[in-house]
Amino acid sequence: MPEKEIEGRIFEVDGDGFLQNPEIWNDEVARLFAGEDGTGELSEDHWKVIRFIREHWENNDMAPMVRKICQHTGLRLRQIYELFPMGPARGACKIAGLPKPDGCV
Amino acid sequence: MAESMNAARIVFLSGLGVFLLSAVYQWIRVFINANTEDFTQPKGTVLPAFAYALTGAMMPHKKETAFLHLPTYWMGIAYHLGSFVALAWLPVHFFEWRIPDSIMIVCAAVLIPSVFSGLIILIKRISVSSLRHLSSPDDYFSNALVTLFQAISSMALLGIIPVFLVLSIGGLLLMYIPVGKLRHVIFFLIARFFLSWFYGRRGVWPPKRRILWKKNNH
Amino acid sequence: MEKKQSLTRDREKALKGFAMSMDGRLLAHLNSCVHCGLCAESCHYYLSTGEEKYMPARKVDQLARIYRRYHTVAGKIFPRWIGASDFNDQSIQEMVDVLFGGCTMCGRCSLHCSIGVDIPFLVRTARSMLVELGRVSPGLQSTVDAAVQTGNNMAIPREELVDTLQWLEEDLRMEVNDEKASIPMDVPHCRLLYTLNPREPKFFPLSISAMAKIFYAADESWTLSTHCYDVTNYAYYSGDDHTAEELTQRLFDEMIKLNAQELVLAECGHGSRAIRWEGPRWLKKKFPFPVISVIELIAGYIHSGRIAVDPSKNTTPVTLHDPCNLVRAGGVIEEQRYVLKKVVSDFREMTPNRENNYCCGGGGGQLSMGEYRERRVAAGKIKADQIKKTGAAIVATPCHNCIDQLMELNKEYSLGVEIKTVGELVADALIL
């Protein structure tokens, strides 16, 4: 099992760097992951996206459609891509502590 | 001398028999299992692709494996040319036909760079780690056997070595072809044909560098 | 005679499947490699790592040595002499490691092979054997399973797709300022049935908007299906012919149900290849309708004047990445260049290009096989260097799979570029 060390904390992750035990996720983990993957400091808008994705996953066991992210956060599509340069999946979902979605992502 | 020659003839004929039987068997096997029914809507045709596969696609400026390895490419060409020349002499030796000295000398001259190429390719295979990684005993043996055959052929043409030796080694070589990687002699054209089928139907070979506009495509 | 090791039942089954698939084409390719090793430098894995196990000739041998052991006289009698091996733990582990984990089946090696061995064909044949053993990488298998079970490889519920498409339709109406602009869903008897890569509605819908705008500009009669629209076919990657056939059949049936005249494949390399070039073989029949890539369609629109475009609307330098499955294995080679030259003012080729192009590293199902991510990113260095050399600020590529890999390369190698579909650039250049 690959591990990722950020600021002295060790996380079990999959090969793509997605958290293996999503239940250990918290704000601190999100902050560390964001710093590590180049997203940087998390702004209020970042948090709106992350919290919505997290909540959606906890309730529905899947990442939300990007449309829902826009609808619930009031952000425009292009803003989401600017906030998360790696995109909603490898960027936002990873920081929100979700397992990697299937498909071409 | 006549006895050795007759023995050599038997070795040669056995080798030829084994080779031909094996080749025909493999060709028939490929042919009955050819499975060439193709339901796709073609973007190109197979035959021009096959023609290209045997010409343009083999040229050193088109083929990366060639232009990145030019010395090896030319040695490979020399080596194969030598093999064909040496094989072509086998029936001549067999029937003891009289051939003008000038032709014999030209052929011997073709064989000399070929033998050296074979040797260098063999040394490369022994000394380069990535090639060793790819090789089984057969790879070294096949290379050595062909090179030896060419060397003996050239020496026989120059009159240094008796002809029955060439005929015998040639027979053994033919016998060995179906065993190891030399069987590519049997399959080369077929593999290239199937690859041309693939690239030809799909419009990749021969390269067109332009669009064939279809009327319904707008 | 060296005695063969005993086989478990599933291994016997895998070998039987291998024997069954042994047609003339497979025989020819299995018997032709001479281990010249010149292919090594044609492979992006070998080039970027220098590891011998990635040499294409070595990959050929992963399967050919099994063939020799069970199907040749010499391999049965003296296997070591000709490099034949048993189908055992070790040879299977090596197959999994290299043929799943170290090959994108991009086919660049075959194009340049001294002999003409169809190497990706052999790799896929070996993968089919590993399917029988249940040794497909879990990430790849779950993507295949999602497609089979839910109708799309990201398990998008139908209502969510419909919501997204309606949302995009509203945007489109605003953008073109026409209440009649639409994204038609499940409309029968249209000229075109257009397909999607599920990652478009899920995460990256700009490419759908772009295509809708282009169709609007062309005044096209088109529809999407909300029941069966997935252009991908990950079973092509995994080597699972049975499932690949099933997925293709569904799309085929949807075409017949909606009675559309042409099937248009979205910007997806492997999907285009699977449906157009492998699908008829899986279904064992001709398709009674043309199957084309959307890139060919757009090129036709521009050529015939059906849409008008202005290259001065895209002035940023653009380069093009050729997806292996669309280009080298699909014959869509000039169309994307023709389109880009019409819609951008500064188009730059990368070298090499067209059928000689290097794989981005994301093909062959690699993006779904997380365990090999490090290799995938390392192998992408060749592509990253190619992009850097062009000095372009946008990389266009008609393949969503490539886009995702390029996005990752963009970050890993600090390329500072934007990655777009061809359709997005066309949409930006449209004169309405």
PDB file of N, CA and C in Angstrom, chain B residues 1-7 9:
ATOM      1  N   MET B   1      35.894 -38.366 -52.279  1.00  0.00           N
ATOM      2  CA  MET B   1      35.300 -37.053 -52.542  1.00  0.00           C
ATOM      3  C   MET B   1      33.854 -37.204 -53.006  1.00  0.00           C
ATOM      4  N   ALA B   2      33.626 -38.116 -53.945  1.00  0.00           N
ATOM      5  CA  ALA B   2      32.275 -38.328 -54.455  1.00  0.00           C
ATOM      6  C   ALA B   2      31.365 -38.835 -53.346  1.00  0.00           C
ATOM      7  N   GLU B   3      31.965 -39.654 -52.460  1.00  0.00           N
ATOM      8  CA  GLU B   3      31.156 -40.174 -51.355  1.00  0.00           C
ATOM      9  C   GLU B   3      30.720 -39.060 -50.432  1.00  0.00           C
ATOM     10  N   SER B   4      31.679 -38.167 -50.074  1.00  0.00           N
ATOM     11  CA  SER B   4      31.336 -37.042 -49.202  1.00  0.00           C
ATOM     12  C   SER B   4      30.269 -36.206 -49.869  1.00  0.00           C
ATOM     13  N   MET B   5      30.410 -36.016 -51.169  1.00  0.00           N
ATOM     14  CA  MET B   5      29.462 -35.181 -51.888  1.00  0.00           C
ATOM     15  C   MET B   5      28.070 -35.812 -51.848  1.00  0.00           C
ATOM     16  N   ASN B   6      28.014 -37.122 -52.042  1.00  0.00           N
ATOM     17  CA  ASN B   6      26.702 -37.771 -51.998  1.00  0.00           C
ATOM     18  C   ASN B   6      26.086 -37.701 -50.618  1.00  0.00           C
ATOM     19  N   ALA B   7      26.921 -37.877 -49.600  1.00  0.00           N
ATOM     20  CA  ALA B   7      26.419 -37.748 -48.228  1.00  0.00           C
ATOM     21  C   ALA B   7      25.895 -36.334 -48.020  1.00  0.00           C
ATOM     22  N   ARG B   9      24.774 -34.323 -50.210  1.00  0.00           N
ATOM     23  CA  ARG B   9      23.522 -34.157 -50.955  1.00  0.00           C
ATOM     24  C   ARG B   9      22.339 -34.679 -50.133  1.00  0.00           C
TER      25      ARG B   9
END
